[in-house]
Amino acid sequence: MSAAEAADVFHRARGRTLDAFSSEKEREWKGPFYFIQGADTQFGLMKAWSTGNCDSGGDEWEQEIRLTEQAVEAINKLNPKPKFFVLCGDLVHAMPGTPWRKEQTRDLQRVLKAVDQDIPLVLVSGNHDLGNTPTAETVEEFCQTWGDDYFSFWVGGVLFLVLNSQFLYDASRCPTLKQAQDHWLDQQLSIAEKKQCQHAIVFQHIPLFLQSIDEDDDYFNLTKTVRKELADKLTRAGIRAVFSGHYHRNAGGTYQNLDMVVSSAIGCQLGKDTHGLRMVAVTAEKIVHRYYSLDELSRGGVEADLKELLKE
């Protein structure tokens, strides 16, 4: 599927917003709703991980295709429908400029094309989508293929912010792009700080932390200096939760009033969790969530859980 064809299928973020939602109509609180969060479809990693060759392996991704198809089918059956489905990065495994990237991207777009058109897709960039050290060229490639790398949108009185966490990890080859996101984020957080929204929620690929704000630096979190500075900025603005992926395991913790939620993968598991998705309910007072295996969702019968989560 070409980028032009993908544009016909996905409501891609453009101009730092998501055209699937009208910001004017969506700024008002209209009652509880829910959305689905997934992460790390990462077509190609399961083969690469099994062979111990994560850098240049990954020449097969049939398992990831089947798992993502299962996720899409389960989401499409949910009643009522979720407001949107957000994928928190590492859409494919092949890094920019490496073999199989084009083929993995084509196959993922084909699978995502089956998502119910009444359930907008929100696509977040990860390190495998942009490279561990992104450049202006890799960011542009992502934007052309999947939409803006950072943007905001409103749903039912809630402000959602999508960040490019690679700028927080290593922006040494694109410092001006990082500065632009920093400036944009300050503008967005001022809206939240003035209490002009019911809640404000952030999506990014790399977690601030896995369990604790004071944990050691790790491949799977942001450095202490960066995470503390950003966490303080978010909590001052009243951000309630950050949803991430990257870890391929479920994890998370709290910092002040901020909930850091790390969801395991649709694709390759690196721990004891199962391939799955997270159901996130937003009520007037709280944000509650539960992780389900794809098999649980496929069997159905989660409506009772959903009703409980959406209770005011």
mmCIF file of C-alpha atoms in Angstrom:
data_model
loop_
_atom_site.group_PDB
_atom_site.id
_atom_site.type_symbol
_atom_site.label_atom_id
_atom_site.label_comp_id
_atom_site.label_asym_id
_atom_site.label_seq_id
_atom_site.Cartn_x
_atom_site.Cartn_y
_atom_site.Cartn_z
ATOM 1 C CA MET A 1 0.000 0.000 0.000
ATOM 2 C CA SER A 2 1.452 3.380 -0.985
ATOM 3 C CA ALA A 3 1.485 6.437 1.288
ATOM 4 C CA ALA A 4 -1.258 7.936 -0.869
ATOM 5 C CA GLU A 5 -3.420 4.835 -0.474
ATOM 6 C CA ALA A 6 -2.780 4.808 3.268
ATOM 7 C CA ALA A 7 -4.017 8.402 3.454
ATOM 8 C CA ASP A 8 -7.364 7.204 2.105
ATOM 9 C CA VAL A 9 -7.596 4.566 4.840
ATOM 10 C CA PHE A 10 -6.240 6.234 7.987
ATOM 11 C CA HIS A 11 -7.231 9.513 9.589
ATOM 12 C CA ARG A 12 -3.585 10.529 9.739
ATOM 13 C CA ALA A 13 -2.473 13.393 11.968
ATOM 14 C CA ARG A 14 -1.726 16.515 9.956
ATOM 15 C CA GLY A 15 -1.035 20.055 11.097
ATOM 16 C CA ARG A 16 -0.411 18.744 14.647
ATOM 17 C CA THR A 17 -3.959 17.487 15.054
ATOM 18 C CA LEU A 18 -6.098 14.495 14.127
ATOM 19 C CA ASP A 19 -8.812 15.244 11.590
ATOM 20 C CA ALA A 20 -10.927 12.296 12.788
ATOM 21 C CA PHE A 21 -12.134 14.565 15.597
ATOM 22 C CA SER A 22 -13.457 18.109 15.468
ATOM 23 C CA SER A 23 -11.727 19.968 18.287
ATOM 24 C CA GLU A 24 -14.620 22.417 18.636
ATOM 25 C CA LYS A 25 -17.262 19.705 19.020
ATOM 26 C CA GLU A 26 -15.054 17.516 21.217
ATOM 27 C CA ARG A 27 -13.974 20.101 23.806
ATOM 28 C CA GLU A 28 -17.064 19.580 25.928
ATOM 29 C CA TRP A 29 -17.359 16.781 28.484
ATOM 30 C CA LYS A 30 -20.176 14.465 27.407
ATOM 31 C CA GLY A 31 -19.869 11.608 29.874
ATOM 32 C CA PRO A 32 -17.720 8.479 30.301
ATOM 33 C CA PHE A 33 -16.069 6.814 27.319
ATOM 34 C CA TYR A 34 -13.265 4.389 26.632
ATOM 35 C CA PHE A 35 -10.460 3.776 24.175
ATOM 36 C CA ILE A 36 -8.108 0.892 23.345
ATOM 37 C CA GLN A 37 -4.347 1.124 23.715
ATOM 38 C CA GLY A 38 -1.929 -1.250 22.022
ATOM 39 C CA ALA A 39 1.820 -1.148 21.438
ATOM 40 C CA ASP A 40 4.665 -2.780 19.576
ATOM 41 C CA THR A 41 3.097 -4.638 16.690
ATOM 42 C CA GLN A 42 6.738 -4.574 15.544
ATOM 43 C CA PHE A 43 6.484 -6.805 12.480
ATOM 44 C CA GLY A 44 9.677 -8.902 12.307
ATOM 45 C CA LEU A 45 10.837 -8.916 15.940
ATOM 46 C CA MET A 46 9.523 -12.372 16.851
ATOM 47 C CA LYS A 47 11.752 -14.051 14.245
ATOM 48 C CA ALA A 48 14.685 -11.759 15.052
ATOM 49 C CA TRP A 49 14.371 -12.390 18.803
ATOM 50 C CA SER A 50 14.062 -16.159 18.379
ATOM 51 C CA THR A 51 17.273 -16.279 16.337
ATOM 52 C CA GLY A 52 19.181 -13.909 18.608
ATOM 53 C CA ASN A 53 19.745 -11.474 15.751
ATOM 54 C CA CYS A 54 17.696 -8.398 16.603
ATOM 55 C CA ASP A 55 19.796 -6.006 14.531
ATOM 56 C CA SER A 56 19.629 -7.683 11.129
ATOM 57 C CA GLY A 57 17.141 -10.523 11.632
ATOM 58 C CA GLY A 58 13.413 -10.279 11.171
ATOM 59 C CA ASP A 59 12.887 -11.553 7.650
ATOM 60 C CA GLU A 60 9.563 -13.186 8.603
ATOM 61 C CA TRP A 61 6.548 -11.631 10.330
ATOM 62 C CA GLU A 62 3.631 -13.988 9.749
ATOM 63 C CA GLN A 63 3.125 -14.394 13.503
ATOM 64 C CA GLU A 64 2.802 -10.635 13.974
ATOM 65 C CA ILE A 65 0.371 -10.417 11.064
ATOM 66 C CA ARG A 66 -1.881 -13.039 12.678
ATOM 67 C CA LEU A 67 -1.691 -11.396 16.109
ATOM 68 C CA THR A 68 -2.482 -7.930 14.756
ATOM 69 C CA GLU A 69 -5.354 -9.348 12.706
ATOM 70 C CA GLN A 70 -6.664 -10.956 15.893
ATOM 71 C CA ALA A 71 -6.378 -7.613 17.716
ATOM 72 C CA VAL A 72 -8.244 -5.772 14.947
ATOM 73 C CA GLU A 73 -11.016 -8.379 14.817
ATOM 74 C CA ALA A 74 -11.454 -8.222 18.607
ATOM 75 C CA ILE A 75 -11.588 -4.409 18.617
ATOM 76 C CA ASN A 76 -14.133 -4.351 15.799
ATOM 77 C CA LYS A 77 -16.478 -6.614 17.813
ATOM 78 C CA LEU A 78 -16.516 -4.420 20.925
ATOM 79 C CA ASN A 79 -19.902 -2.952 21.813
ATOM 80 C CA PRO A 80 -20.104 -0.068 22.391
ATOM 81 C CA LYS A 81 -17.259 0.887 20.089
ATOM 82 C CA PRO A 82 -14.155 2.499 21.584
ATOM 83 C CA LYS A 83 -13.647 6.171 20.775
ATOM 84 C CA PHE A 84 -10.299 5.314 19.156
ATOM 85 C CA PHE A 85 -7.482 2.758 18.987
ATOM 86 C CA VAL A 86 -3.994 4.087 19.798
ATOM 87 C CA LEU A 87 -0.819 2.183 18.863
ATOM 88 C CA CYS A 88 2.056 3.395 21.033
ATOM 89 C CA GLY A 89 4.961 2.937 18.671
ATOM 90 C CA ASP A 90 7.308 0.390 17.114
ATOM 91 C CA LEU A 91 4.860 -0.327 14.361
ATOM 92 C CA VAL A 92 7.490 -2.347 12.479
ATOM 93 C CA HIS A 93 10.846 -3.813 13.510
ATOM 94 C CA ALA A 94 13.054 -2.858 10.557
ATOM 95 C CA MET A 95 14.856 0.409 11.299
ATOM 96 C CA PRO A 96 14.947 3.191 8.695
ATOM 97 C CA GLY A 97 17.130 2.252 5.762
ATOM 98 C CA THR A 98 17.265 -1.469 6.576
ATOM 99 C CA PRO A 99 15.938 -4.510 4.657
ATOM 100 C CA TRP A 100 12.261 -5.487 4.865
ATOM 101 C CA ARG A 101 11.088 -2.109 6.180
ATOM 102 C CA LYS A 102 8.977 -1.364 3.128
ATOM 103 C CA GLU A 103 7.431 -4.845 3.134
ATOM 104 C CA GLN A 104 6.698 -4.777 6.880
ATOM 105 C CA THR A 105 5.094 -1.350 6.545
ATOM 106 C CA ARG A 106 2.979 -2.478 3.605
ATOM 107 C CA ASP A 107 1.715 -5.538 5.478
ATOM 108 C CA LEU A 108 0.909 -3.599 8.651
ATOM 109 C CA GLN A 109 -1.025 -0.990 6.680
ATOM 110 C CA ARG A 110 -2.967 -3.751 4.984
ATOM 111 C CA VAL A 111 -3.926 -5.287 8.360
ATOM 112 C CA LEU A 112 -4.827 -1.924 9.929
ATOM 113 C CA LYS A 113 -7.023 -1.137 6.944
ATOM 114 C CA ALA A 114 -9.526 -3.591 8.462
ATOM 115 C CA VAL A 115 -10.069 -1.493 11.602
ATOM 116 C CA ASP A 116 -13.696 -0.330 11.707
ATOM 117 C CA GLN A 117 -13.839 3.080 10.031
ATOM 118 C CA ASP A 118 -15.812 4.385 13.014
ATOM 119 C CA ILE A 119 -12.800 3.673 15.250
ATOM 120 C CA PRO A 120 -10.062 6.191 14.396
ATOM 121 C CA LEU A 121 -6.444 5.030 14.573
ATOM 122 C CA VAL A 122 -3.966 7.087 16.601
ATOM 123 C CA LEU A 123 -0.397 6.216 15.596
ATOM 124 C CA VAL A 124 2.586 6.990 17.832
ATOM 125 C CA SER A 125 6.208 6.876 16.684
ATOM 126 C CA GLY A 126 8.730 4.523 18.315
ATOM 127 C CA ASN A 127 12.467 4.021 18.140
ATOM 128 C CA HIS A 128 12.166 1.392 15.390
ATOM 129 C CA ASP A 129 9.960 3.761 13.392
ATOM 130 C CA LEU A 130 12.408 6.669 13.574
ATOM 131 C CA GLY A 131 15.754 5.092 14.503
ATOM 132 C CA ASN A 132 17.324 5.265 17.968
ATOM 133 C CA THR A 133 18.930 8.545 16.948
ATOM 134 C CA PRO A 134 16.373 10.137 14.618
ATOM 135 C CA THR A 135 17.214 12.542 11.813
ATOM 136 C CA ALA A 136 15.139 15.049 9.889
ATOM 137 C CA GLU A 137 14.945 12.458 7.096
ATOM 138 C CA THR A 138 13.666 9.592 9.278
ATOM 139 C CA VAL A 139 11.113 11.873 10.924
ATOM 140 C CA GLU A 140 9.913 13.018 7.515
ATOM 141 C CA GLU A 141 9.627 9.426 6.310
ATOM 142 C CA PHE A 142 7.445 8.574 9.324
ATOM 143 C CA CYS A 143 5.257 11.629 8.773
ATOM 144 C CA GLN A 144 4.747 10.777 5.119
ATOM 145 C CA THR A 145 3.923 7.148 5.912
ATOM 146 C CA TRP A 146 1.937 7.370 9.155
ATOM 147 C CA GLY A 147 1.196 11.043 9.903
ATOM 148 C CA ASP A 148 2.641 13.666 12.249
ATOM 149 C CA ASP A 149 5.136 12.453 14.841
ATOM 150 C CA TYR A 150 3.584 14.633 17.571
ATOM 151 C CA PHE A 151 0.130 16.173 17.789
ATOM 152 C CA SER A 152 -2.898 16.750 20.007
ATOM 153 C CA PHE A 153 -6.588 16.021 19.739
ATOM 154 C CA TRP A 154 -9.746 16.323 21.817
ATOM 155 C CA VAL A 155 -12.301 13.632 22.595
ATOM 156 C CA GLY A 156 -15.282 14.282 24.852
ATOM 157 C CA GLY A 157 -13.688 17.131 26.763
ATOM 158 C CA VAL A 158 -10.356 15.319 27.244
ATOM 159 C CA LEU A 159 -7.111 16.617 25.749
ATOM 160 C CA PHE A 160 -4.788 13.944 24.347
ATOM 161 C CA LEU A 161 -1.136 14.692 23.582
ATOM 162 C CA VAL A 162 0.998 12.410 21.388
ATOM 163 C CA LEU A 163 4.755 12.888 21.829
ATOM 164 C CA ASN A 164 7.792 11.817 19.826
ATOM 165 C CA SER A 165 9.782 10.223 22.657
ATOM 166 C CA GLN A 166 12.883 9.757 20.488
ATOM 167 C CA PHE A 167 13.449 13.487 20.845
ATOM 168 C CA LEU A 168 13.623 12.847 24.605
ATOM 169 C CA TYR A 169 15.984 9.889 24.137
ATOM 170 C CA ASP A 170 18.541 11.277 21.663
ATOM 171 C CA ALA A 171 17.909 14.353 19.514
ATOM 172 C CA SER A 172 21.575 14.964 18.762
ATOM 173 C CA ARG A 173 21.018 14.735 14.993
ATOM 174 C CA CYS A 174 17.851 16.838 14.913
ATOM 175 C CA PRO A 175 18.024 19.393 17.766
ATOM 176 C CA THR A 176 15.804 21.966 16.060
ATOM 177 C CA LEU A 177 13.011 19.412 15.698
ATOM 178 C CA LYS A 178 13.224 18.643 19.415
ATOM 179 C CA GLN A 179 13.087 22.354 20.236
ATOM 180 C CA ALA A 180 9.952 22.676 18.114
ATOM 181 C CA GLN A 181 8.246 19.836 20.000
ATOM 182 C CA ASP A 182 9.308 21.339 23.343
ATOM 183 C CA HIS A 183 7.769 24.690 22.389
ATOM 184 C CA TRP A 184 4.597 23.042 21.128
ATOM 185 C CA LEU A 185 4.301 20.930 24.292
ATOM 186 C CA ASP A 186 4.562 24.010 26.516
ATOM 187 C CA GLN A 187 1.691 25.568 24.581
ATOM 188 C CA GLN A 188 -0.439 22.442 24.938
ATOM 189 C CA LEU A 189 0.295 22.061 28.644
ATOM 190 C CA SER A 190 -0.804 25.638 29.274
ATOM 191 C CA ILE A 191 -4.301 24.592 28.146
ATOM 192 C CA ALA A 192 -4.323 21.719 30.622
ATOM 193 C CA GLU A 193 -2.879 23.888 33.395
ATOM 194 C CA LYS A 194 -5.689 26.398 32.995
ATOM 195 C CA LYS A 195 -8.134 23.523 33.597
ATOM 196 C CA GLN A 196 -9.700 23.973 30.169
ATOM 197 C CA CYS A 197 -10.189 20.208 29.863
ATOM 198 C CA GLN A 198 -11.759 17.448 31.952
ATOM 199 C CA HIS A 199 -8.508 15.448 31.889
ATOM 200 C CA ALA A 200 -5.274 15.504 29.904
ATOM 201 C CA ILE A 201 -3.501 12.302 28.838
ATOM 202 C CA VAL A 202 -0.159 11.686 27.101
ATOM 203 C CA PHE A 203 0.837 8.924 24.667
ATOM 204 C CA GLN A 204 4.496 8.196 23.906
ATOM 205 C CA HIS A 205 6.562 5.128 23.055
ATOM 206 C CA ILE A 206 9.337 5.159 25.663
ATOM 207 C CA PRO A 207 8.074 5.242 29.269
ATOM 208 C CA LEU A 208 9.199 7.937 31.660
ATOM 209 C CA PHE A 209 9.952 5.087 34.062
ATOM 210 C CA LEU A 210 9.041 1.416 34.470
ATOM 211 C CA GLN A 211 8.231 1.359 38.184
ATOM 212 C CA SER A 212 9.675 4.361 39.996
ATOM 213 C CA ILE A 213 10.735 7.894 39.119
ATOM 214 C CA ASP A 214 14.062 7.218 40.902
ATOM 215 C CA GLU A 215 14.956 3.939 39.152
ATOM 216 C CA ASP A 216 18.276 3.555 37.350
ATOM 217 C CA ASP A 217 18.646 4.533 33.717
ATOM 218 C CA ASP A 218 17.852 1.656 31.369
ATOM 219 C CA TYR A 219 17.313 0.971 27.665
ATOM 220 C CA PHE A 220 13.582 0.853 28.377
ATOM 221 C CA ASN A 221 13.163 4.198 30.197
ATOM 222 C CA LEU A 222 14.181 7.824 29.821
ATOM 223 C CA THR A 223 17.248 9.076 31.682
ATOM 224 C CA LYS A 224 16.718 10.348 35.229
ATOM 225 C CA THR A 225 17.321 13.977 34.315
ATOM 226 C CA VAL A 226 14.960 13.938 31.349
ATOM 227 C CA ARG A 227 12.231 11.887 33.046
ATOM 228 C CA LYS A 228 12.191 14.022 36.197
ATOM 229 C CA GLU A 229 12.063 17.284 34.250
ATOM 230 C CA LEU A 230 9.251 16.049 32.008
ATOM 231 C CA ALA A 231 7.319 14.391 34.849
ATOM 232 C CA ASP A 232 7.407 17.622 36.860
ATOM 233 C CA LYS A 233 6.248 19.589 33.834
ATOM 234 C CA LEU A 234 3.381 17.162 33.228
ATOM 235 C CA THR A 235 2.246 17.030 36.851
ATOM 236 C CA ARG A 236 2.299 20.836 37.152
ATOM 237 C CA ALA A 237 -0.056 20.977 34.181
ATOM 238 C CA GLY A 238 -2.375 18.376 35.731
ATOM 239 C CA ILE A 239 -1.666 15.522 33.295
ATOM 240 C CA ARG A 240 -3.342 12.443 34.765
ATOM 241 C CA ALA A 241 -1.660 9.599 32.876
ATOM 242 C CA VAL A 242 1.070 8.687 30.409
ATOM 243 C CA PHE A 243 0.534 5.533 28.323
ATOM 244 C CA SER A 244 3.568 3.890 26.710
ATOM 245 C CA GLY A 245 4.902 0.672 25.223
ATOM 246 C CA HIS A 246 8.528 -0.208 24.351
ATOM 247 C CA TYR A 247 9.065 -2.613 27.289
ATOM 248 C CA HIS A 248 7.154 -5.573 25.769
ATOM 249 C CA ARG A 249 5.911 -6.295 29.303
ATOM 250 C CA ASN A 250 3.312 -4.708 31.550
ATOM 251 C CA ALA A 251 4.729 -2.319 34.116
ATOM 252 C CA GLY A 252 4.175 1.127 35.577
ATOM 253 C CA GLY A 253 3.974 3.213 38.700
ATOM 254 C CA THR A 254 2.917 6.611 39.974
ATOM 255 C CA TYR A 255 4.656 9.923 40.527
ATOM 256 C CA GLN A 256 2.685 12.449 42.549
ATOM 257 C CA ASN A 257 -0.719 12.378 40.785
ATOM 258 C CA LEU A 258 0.649 10.998 37.514
ATOM 259 C CA ASP A 259 -0.075 7.403 36.474
ATOM 260 C CA MET A 260 2.705 5.916 34.307
ATOM 261 C CA VAL A 261 1.161 2.989 32.396
ATOM 262 C CA VAL A 262 3.447 0.653 30.434
ATOM 263 C CA SER A 263 1.585 -1.830 28.234
ATOM 264 C CA SER A 264 2.944 -5.064 26.850
ATOM 265 C CA ALA A 265 3.031 -5.802 23.143
ATOM 266 C CA ILE A 266 0.590 -7.004 20.564
ATOM 267 C CA GLY A 267 3.649 -8.634 19.028
ATOM 268 C CA CYS A 268 6.774 -10.121 20.633
ATOM 269 C CA GLN A 269 6.696 -10.688 24.403
ATOM 270 C CA LEU A 270 9.942 -10.235 26.358
ATOM 271 C CA GLY A 271 8.489 -11.330 29.698
ATOM 272 C CA LYS A 272 5.651 -13.421 31.080
ATOM 273 C CA ASP A 273 2.746 -11.353 29.771
ATOM 274 C CA THR A 274 0.544 -12.355 26.865
ATOM 275 C CA HIS A 275 -0.069 -10.623 23.538
ATOM 276 C CA GLY A 276 -2.763 -8.102 24.392
ATOM 277 C CA LEU A 277 -4.438 -4.728 24.498
ATOM 278 C CA ARG A 278 -5.392 -2.288 27.244
ATOM 279 C CA MET A 279 -8.921 -1.015 27.729
ATOM 280 C CA VAL A 280 -8.925 2.507 29.182
ATOM 281 C CA ALA A 281 -12.098 4.034 30.640
ATOM 282 C CA VAL A 282 -12.355 7.774 31.212
ATOM 283 C CA THR A 283 -14.959 9.043 33.683
ATOM 284 C CA ALA A 284 -15.524 12.513 35.075
ATOM 285 C CA GLU A 285 -13.276 11.846 38.059
ATOM 286 C CA LYS A 286 -10.857 9.108 37.071
ATOM 287 C CA ILE A 287 -8.989 7.144 34.419
ATOM 288 C CA VAL A 288 -9.064 3.376 34.958
ATOM 289 C CA HIS A 289 -7.631 0.629 32.787
ATOM 290 C CA ARG A 290 -7.260 -3.105 32.428
ATOM 291 C CA TYR A 291 -5.001 -5.225 30.220
ATOM 292 C CA TYR A 292 -6.583 -8.145 28.334
ATOM 293 C CA SER A 293 -4.936 -10.924 26.374
ATOM 294 C CA LEU A 294 -5.959 -11.089 22.728
ATOM 295 C CA ASP A 295 -7.545 -14.459 23.431
ATOM 296 C CA GLU A 296 -9.697 -12.983 26.208
ATOM 297 C CA LEU A 297 -10.885 -10.200 23.926
ATOM 298 C CA SER A 298 -11.497 -12.595 21.053
ATOM 299 C CA ARG A 299 -13.742 -14.764 23.221
ATOM 300 C CA GLY A 300 -15.881 -11.713 23.974
ATOM 301 C CA GLY A 301 -17.860 -11.159 27.143
ATOM 302 C CA VAL A 302 -15.836 -8.158 28.335
ATOM 303 C CA GLU A 303 -18.893 -5.879 28.225
ATOM 304 C CA ALA A 304 -19.593 -6.460 31.933
ATOM 305 C CA ASP A 305 -16.043 -5.399 32.770
ATOM 306 C CA LEU A 306 -16.387 -2.367 30.548
ATOM 307 C CA LYS A 307 -19.648 -1.351 32.225
ATOM 308 C CA GLU A 308 -17.909 -1.569 35.597
ATOM 309 C CA LEU A 309 -14.924 0.487 34.398
ATOM 310 C CA LEU A 310 -17.206 3.218 33.045
ATOM 311 C CA LYS A 311 -19.106 3.680 36.297
ATOM 312 C CA GLU A 312 -19.004 7.267 37.469
#
